[in-house]
Short mmCIF file of N, CA and C in Angstrom, two decimals:
data_model
loop_
_atom_site.label_atom_id
_atom_site.label_comp_id
_atom_site.label_asym_id
_atom_site.label_seq_id
_atom_site.Cartn_x
_atom_site.Cartn_y
_atom_site.Cartn_z
N MET J 1 87.90 92.25 116.02
CA MET J 1 89.15 92.15 116.81
C MET J 1 90.03 92.52 115.88
N ASP J 2 90.08 92.44 114.71
CA ASP J 2 91.06 92.33 113.92
C ASP J 2 91.25 93.24 113.19
N LEU J 3 89.80 93.83 112.62
CA LEU J 3 89.68 95.18 112.30
C LEU J 3 89.98 96.40 113.29
N PHE J 4 89.82 96.33 114.30
CA PHE J 4 89.93 97.71 114.93
C PHE J 4 91.57 97.80 115.61
N LEU J 5 92.34 96.33 115.43
CA LEU J 5 93.71 96.75 115.83
C LEU J 5 94.54 96.65 113.98
N ALA J 6 93.89 96.52 113.16
CA ALA J 6 93.97 96.97 112.13
C ALA J 6 93.81 98.94 111.97
N ILE J 7 93.12 99.56 112.21
CA ILE J 7 92.74 100.56 112.74
C ILE J 7 93.92 101.49 113.53
N PHE J 8 94.16 100.67 114.83
CA PHE J 8 94.78 100.81 115.69
C PHE J 8 96.16 101.21 114.91
N PHE J 9 96.88 100.50 114.64
CA PHE J 9 98.14 100.19 114.17
C PHE J 9 98.36 101.06 113.31
N PHE J 10 97.14 101.37 112.06
CA PHE J 10 97.13 102.17 110.42
C PHE J 10 97.39 103.32 111.25
N VAL J 11 96.87 104.08 112.13
CA VAL J 11 97.06 104.92 113.03
C VAL J 11 98.14 105.56 113.45
N LEU J 12 98.89 104.17 114.45
CA LEU J 12 100.13 104.40 114.81
C LEU J 12 101.24 104.80 114.10
N SER J 13 101.24 103.98 112.82
CA SER J 13 102.21 104.36 111.63
C SER J 13 102.19 105.73 111.18
N VAL J 14 101.16 106.01 111.20
CA VAL J 14 100.92 107.44 110.49
C VAL J 14 101.42 108.44 111.39
N ALA J 15 100.80 108.43 112.76
CA ALA J 15 101.47 109.41 114.41
C ALA J 15 102.55 108.89 113.64
N GLY J 16 103.68 107.90 113.87
CA GLY J 16 104.81 107.92 113.72
C GLY J 16 105.97 108.35 112.72
N LEU J 17 105.00 108.52 111.29
CA LEU J 17 106.16 108.79 110.34
C LEU J 17 105.78 110.44 110.50
N VAL J 18 104.47 111.19 111.19
CA VAL J 18 104.68 112.30 111.14
C VAL J 18 105.84 113.41 112.19
N LEU J 19 105.79 111.96 112.82
CA LEU J 19 106.19 112.90 114.47
C LEU J 19 107.72 112.36 114.38
N GLY J 20 107.80 111.25 113.68
CA GLY J 20 109.55 110.75 113.42
C GLY J 20 109.60 109.83 114.94
N SER J 21 109.01 109.25 114.99
CA SER J 21 109.07 108.14 115.75
C SER J 21 109.22 106.68 115.39
N ASN J 22 110.76 106.46 115.52
CA ASN J 22 110.94 104.98 115.46
C ASN J 22 110.20 103.99 115.65
N ALA J 23 109.96 103.62 116.63
CA ALA J 23 109.16 102.94 117.76
C ALA J 23 107.46 102.40 117.06
N GLY J 24 106.62 104.11 116.90
CA GLY J 24 105.51 104.14 115.63
C GLY J 24 105.64 103.55 114.91
N VAL J 25 106.59 103.84 113.89
CA VAL J 25 106.96 103.29 112.55
C VAL J 25 107.09 102.29 112.42
N PHE J 26 107.67 101.63 113.60
CA PHE J 26 107.68 100.30 113.45
C PHE J 26 106.72 99.25 113.30
N ALA J 27 106.24 99.47 115.28
CA ALA J 27 105.32 98.43 115.35
C ALA J 27 103.96 99.14 114.71
N GLY J 28 103.73 99.93 114.12
CA GLY J 28 102.18 100.11 113.11
C GLY J 28 102.53 99.78 112.08
N LEU J 29 103.12 99.69 110.91
CA LEU J 29 103.34 99.46 109.96
C LEU J 29 103.78 98.32 109.75
N ALA J 30 104.42 97.30 111.04
CA ALA J 30 104.79 96.05 110.99
C ALA J 30 103.27 95.03 111.15
N LEU J 31 102.47 95.49 112.17
CA LEU J 31 101.34 94.99 112.50
C LEU J 31 100.30 95.55 112.05
N PHE J 32 100.42 96.36 111.33
CA PHE J 32 99.16 96.53 110.51
C PHE J 32 99.40 95.79 109.40
N SER J 33 100.10 95.58 108.99
CA SER J 33 100.29 94.44 107.41
C SER J 33 99.81 93.32 108.16
N LEU J 34 99.77 92.71 109.31
CA LEU J 34 99.93 91.50 109.56
C LEU J 34 98.49 91.36 109.91
N GLN J 35 98.03 92.46 110.49
CA GLN J 35 96.32 92.53 110.74
C GLN J 35 95.75 92.20 109.27
N VAL J 36 95.79 93.31 108.52
CA VAL J 36 95.78 93.22 106.96
C VAL J 36 95.38 91.81 106.45
N VAL J 37 96.10 91.52 106.59
CA VAL J 37 96.38 89.77 106.24
C VAL J 37 95.69 89.07 106.67
N LYS J 38 95.64 88.85 107.92
CA LYS J 38 94.31 88.28 108.69
C LYS J 38 93.07 88.32 108.77
N LEU J 39 92.87 89.96 107.81
CA LEU J 39 91.53 90.18 107.63
C LEU J 39 91.18 89.41 106.13
N LEU J 40 92.07 89.86 105.32
CA LEU J 40 91.77 89.68 104.28
C LEU J 40 92.11 88.05 103.35
N ARG J 41 92.64 87.45 104.56
CA ARG J 41 92.42 86.35 103.87
C ARG J 41 93.87 86.13 102.47
N GLU J 42 93.20 85.31 101.58
CA GLU J 42 94.46 85.29 100.76
C GLU J 42 94.11 86.32 99.37
N LYS J 43 93.16 87.20 99.77
CA LYS J 43 93.27 88.19 98.40
C LYS J 43 94.50 89.08 98.28
N ILE J 44 94.54 89.43 97.09
CA ILE J 44 95.89 90.04 96.30
C ILE J 44 95.85 91.23 97.09
N TYR J 45 94.55 92.31 98.05
CA TYR J 45 94.92 93.46 98.28
C TYR J 45 95.69 93.02 99.25
N GLY J 46 96.12 91.93 100.24
CA GLY J 46 96.44 91.97 102.33
C GLY J 46 98.29 91.81 100.76
N LEU J 47 98.35 91.52 99.83
CA LEU J 47 99.75 91.39 99.82
C LEU J 47 99.96 92.99 98.88
N ILE J 48 99.62 93.83 98.72
CA ILE J 48 99.78 95.22 97.91
C ILE J 48 100.22 95.42 99.40
N ILE J 49 99.31 95.07 100.42
CA ILE J 49 99.33 95.96 101.64
C ILE J 49 100.53 95.73 102.11
N VAL J 50 101.18 94.66 102.26
CA VAL J 50 102.68 94.36 103.15
C VAL J 50 103.29 94.64 102.44
N ILE J 51 103.05 94.71 100.58
CA ILE J 51 104.26 95.24 100.14
C ILE J 51 104.71 97.09 100.16
N ILE J 52 103.25 97.64 100.33
CA ILE J 52 103.80 98.98 100.25
C ILE J 52 103.93 99.29 101.83
N ALA J 53 103.43 98.61 103.15
CA ALA J 53 104.16 98.95 104.42
C ALA J 53 105.61 98.78 104.39
N GLY J 54 106.18 97.45 103.85
CA GLY J 54 107.46 97.46 103.38
C GLY J 54 108.14 98.21 103.19
N ILE J 55 107.70 98.64 101.60
CA ILE J 55 108.49 99.85 101.30
C ILE J 55 108.52 101.02 101.83
N ALA J 56 107.61 101.23 102.59
CA ALA J 56 107.24 102.60 103.32
C ALA J 56 108.45 102.29 104.64
N GLY J 57 108.10 101.62 105.25
CA GLY J 57 109.21 101.18 106.35
C GLY J 57 110.68 100.60 105.69
N ILE J 58 111.17 100.19 105.27
CA ILE J 58 112.37 100.40 104.75
C ILE J 58 112.84 102.05 104.09
N ALA J 59 112.23 102.94 103.67
CA ALA J 59 112.15 103.60 103.01
C ALA J 59 112.82 104.83 104.86
N TYR J 60 111.72 104.54 105.08
CA TYR J 60 111.77 105.61 106.03
C TYR J 60 113.02 105.11 107.22
N PHE J 61 113.53 104.00 107.48
CA PHE J 61 115.01 103.60 108.73
C PHE J 61 115.81 103.46 107.71
N ALA J 62 116.34 103.25 106.43
CA ALA J 62 117.14 104.05 105.27
C ALA J 62 117.43 105.14 105.71
N PHE J 63 116.23 106.04 105.45
CA PHE J 63 116.57 107.31 105.30
C PHE J 63 117.36 108.03 106.61
N ASN J 64 116.42 107.44 107.98
CA ASN J 64 116.83 107.97 108.99
C ASN J 64 118.48 107.10 109.60
N ARG J 65 119.02 106.07 108.76
CA ARG J 65 119.90 105.48 108.82
C ARG J 65 119.90 104.67 110.52
N GLU J 66 118.63 103.98 110.36
CA GLU J 66 118.83 103.35 111.77
C GLU J 66 118.58 101.81 111.21
N TRP J 67 120.05 101.20 110.92
CA TRP J 67 120.16 100.12 110.08
C TRP J 67 119.65 98.78 111.18
N LEU J 68 119.72 98.75 112.38
CA LEU J 68 119.22 97.78 113.08
C LEU J 68 117.87 97.54 113.06
N LEU J 69 117.00 98.65 112.65
CA LEU J 69 115.56 98.44 113.04
C LEU J 69 115.63 98.11 111.82
N LEU J 70 116.28 98.63 110.36
CA LEU J 70 115.86 98.47 109.34
C LEU J 70 115.87 96.65 109.37
N SER J 71 116.81 96.39 109.40
CA SER J 71 116.98 94.63 109.49
C SER J 71 115.63 94.09 110.08
N LEU J 72 115.57 94.54 111.26
CA LEU J 72 115.20 93.50 112.19
C LEU J 72 113.24 94.30 111.57
N PHE J 73 112.76 95.20 110.86
CA PHE J 73 111.90 95.28 110.07
C PHE J 73 111.50 94.63 108.41
N ILE J 74 113.11 94.06 108.12
CA ILE J 74 112.91 93.36 107.14
C ILE J 74 112.51 91.98 107.25
N VAL J 75 113.17 91.58 108.59
CA VAL J 75 112.79 90.15 109.25
C VAL J 75 111.23 89.80 109.63
N ILE J 76 110.39 91.30 109.78
CA ILE J 76 108.99 90.84 110.28
C ILE J 76 107.92 91.24 109.31
N HIS J 77 108.79 91.69 108.22
CA HIS J 77 107.78 91.93 107.19
C HIS J 77 108.08 90.43 106.45
N SER J 78 109.23 89.75 106.17
CA SER J 78 109.23 88.87 105.74
C SER J 78 108.31 87.72 106.40
N TYR J 79 108.16 87.78 107.47
CA TYR J 79 107.22 86.58 108.58
C TYR J 79 105.71 87.28 107.73
N ASN J 80 105.59 88.30 107.76
CA ASN J 80 104.12 88.74 107.11
C ASN J 80 103.69 88.20 106.05
N TYR J 81 105.06 88.10 105.26
CA TYR J 81 104.45 87.86 103.84
C TYR J 81 104.62 86.19 103.67
N TRP J 82 105.41 85.38 104.63
CA TRP J 82 105.45 84.67 104.75
C TRP J 82 103.53 83.68 105.00
N VAL J 83 103.35 84.30 106.52
CA VAL J 83 101.95 84.35 106.72
C VAL J 83 100.58 84.51 105.45
N TYR J 84 101.37 85.33 104.50
CA TYR J 84 100.05 85.84 103.31
C TYR J 84 100.24 84.33 102.77
N GLN J 85 101.76 83.97 102.23
CA GLN J 85 101.70 82.83 101.87
C GLN J 85 101.31 81.26 101.80
N ASN J 86 100.98 81.20 103.30
CA ASN J 86 100.77 80.63 104.46
C ASN J 86 98.95 80.01 104.52
N ILE J 87 98.38 81.08 104.40
CA ILE J 87 96.93 81.34 104.41
C ILE J 87 96.39 81.33 102.66
N LYS J 88 97.22 81.83 101.79
CA LYS J 88 96.43 81.47 100.77
C LYS J 88 97.09 80.05 100.34
N GLU J 89 97.93 78.92 100.83
CA GLU J 89 98.23 77.74 100.68
C GLU J 89 97.36 77.18 101.47
N ASN J 90 97.04 77.16 102.34
CA ASN J 90 96.06 76.28 103.05
C ASN J 90 94.22 76.48 102.42
N LYS J 91 93.79 77.54 101.55
CA LYS J 91 93.02 78.01 101.25
C LYS J 91 92.76 77.00 99.74
N GLU J 92 93.95 76.82 99.17
CA GLU J 92 93.87 76.22 98.01
C GLU J 92 93.68 74.60 98.33
N ASP J 93 93.80 74.59 99.29
CA ASP J 93 94.00 72.87 99.66
C ASP J 93 92.62 71.91 99.77
#
């Protein structure tokens, strides 16, 4: 199910970027990186996806001057990074 959701949110984020939909970019990038972290567990690729999605979302919302969405996006991506770190720490125990 995580793979299906990752693909769905990736398509949603690309469609949001192409069509200029703030909601599509917000939901797609935020939830896509979370699904990838859940899929890849503690692998470094999950962290790379979180960073790339975070930079893309921050750049998009800053370029469009959507400051509220930018701040909410940063909070959600901080949570995604926390989930990655939590999974990584639980694997080491």
